[in-house]
Amino acid sequence: MAKEIIKDNDNLLEVNNLNVRFYSNGREMKAVNGVTFNIKKGETFGFVGESGCGKSTTSRAVIRLLAENAKVPEGEILYNGTDILKLSQDKLRKIRGKEIGMIFQEPMTALNPVLTIKKQVYEQFIGTSMTNKEKEERAIEMLRLVGIPSPEKRLKEYIHQFSGGMRQRAMIATTLAANPKLLIADEPTTALDVTIQDQIIKLINKIKKQMGMSVLLITHDLGVISQMCDRVAVMYAGYFVETADTLTLFAKPRHPYTKGLIDALPSTEKKNSSLMPIKGTTPSLAELPKGCPFGPRCPYCEDKCVNELPEMTEIESGHMVRCHFSYKLKNASGLISIEEGEQ
Ligand SMILES: Nc1ncnc2c1ncn2[C@@H]1O[C@H](COP(=O)(O)OP(=O)(O)OP(=O)(O)O)[C@@H](O)[C@H]1O
Ligand SMILES: [Mg+2]
């Protein structure tokens, strides 16, 4: 088979100026604000940020799986050039699962407890011309691929008969059976202990290569980002505040929030480490400040930050930052230190 050539502009997913609002108790919550990113074929793109910053909402918007009280007032979600926001329910169903698969933090809520794993894998084949023999072979192949021993036997079992790590594997197998081109993985390892977490990360990385998939990975764990992602977006209060390739983000963070997160990692190795809280709290999404959302917690905050929302600005090729004073972090190392005078 001819090897696919990945062109630089080969975007599988392109999200432009996405905004999501939630309405409850007469209040409007600005959960996602002007988010723009793309995912290339074969690439893993990560979202990282504290709880409530809008990671899941952004990723659910991509497949229009938002709660009923959500609205998308603005934005474009191009999957292979087609705007998902404009698709009919019928066309959307053809993309969901088959083209874009999603795995969640908690397999027990994603898998049906009263159906065998086999039935749930077979559901992925609805609409194909596969024979029963082909379906069975493919189901066994998927369970084997995710490292479930004795797949022939385990296919006939129910999810409650699986251990935590095996449940996660079964959910991944079920999702991957449809051969999606884009996998959205929302905190796929958070509920697991560290050893199993490591196995699942390696597994997704391996399968991604084998199947040539793209992955949108959501996590609050910078260690997981470093192990899995080619590029990453740091989210804060519904905004992207910094995007870069993963190496650049860790080596040269230019947003004070990103820098704070990296500095707060407990080990020097920066591996397997969850986000440590930075002093202060995130603003309410119902009352976002008119200036920089991170301003109230930022050591560099000035009048301009209080009054004016910074735009996402490209400071070097592929590295975008939403900060009026990002130059202050240029060449910064170790703990946050202010470099004056440069612009
Ligand atoms: N249906 C809803 N109605 C109102 N607010 C909602 C709804 N769903 C989510 N939110 C709010 O939107 C914000 C973003 O939520 P989201 O679940 O996207 O965050 P997250 O970054 O995925 O957080 P976590 O790391 O905890 O999973 C949060 O403040 C959340 O409370
Ligand atoms: Mg979430």
Short mmCIF file of N, CA, C and O and ligand atoms in Angstrom, two decimals, residues 52 55-57 105 186-187 218, ligand 2:
data_model
loop_
_atom_site.label_atom_id
_atom_site.label_comp_id
_atom_site.label_asym_id
_atom_site.label_seq_id
_atom_site.Cartn_x
_atom_site.Cartn_y
_atom_site.Cartn_z
N GLY A 52 -12.71 22.70 34.62
CA GLY A 52 -13.69 23.73 34.31
C GLY A 52 -13.26 24.74 33.26
O GLY A 52 -13.98 25.68 32.97
N LYS A 55 -12.23 22.20 28.40
CA LYS A 55 -11.62 21.18 27.54
C LYS A 55 -12.68 20.23 26.96
O LYS A 55 -12.75 20.02 25.75
N SER A 56 -13.49 19.66 27.86
CA SER A 56 -14.51 18.70 27.39
C SER A 56 -15.53 19.39 26.50
O SER A 56 -15.96 18.84 25.48
N THR A 57 -15.94 20.60 26.89
CA THR A 57 -16.95 21.30 26.10
C THR A 57 -16.45 21.53 24.67
O THR A 57 -17.18 21.30 23.70
N GLN A 105 -13.40 9.23 30.11
CA GLN A 105 -12.70 8.90 31.35
C GLN A 105 -13.30 7.66 32.02
O GLN A 105 -12.61 6.83 32.55
N ASP A 186 -11.02 11.90 25.96
CA ASP A 186 -11.23 12.87 27.05
C ASP A 186 -10.81 12.24 28.37
O ASP A 186 -11.51 11.39 28.91
N GLU A 187 -9.66 12.64 28.86
CA GLU A 187 -9.10 12.11 30.12
C GLU A 187 -9.13 10.58 30.13
O GLU A 187 -9.67 9.99 31.05
N ILE A 218 -7.42 15.05 25.71
CA ILE A 218 -7.77 16.02 26.74
C ILE A 218 -7.25 15.52 28.08
O ILE A 218 -7.51 14.37 28.46
MG MG B 2 -13.64 17.52 31.20
#
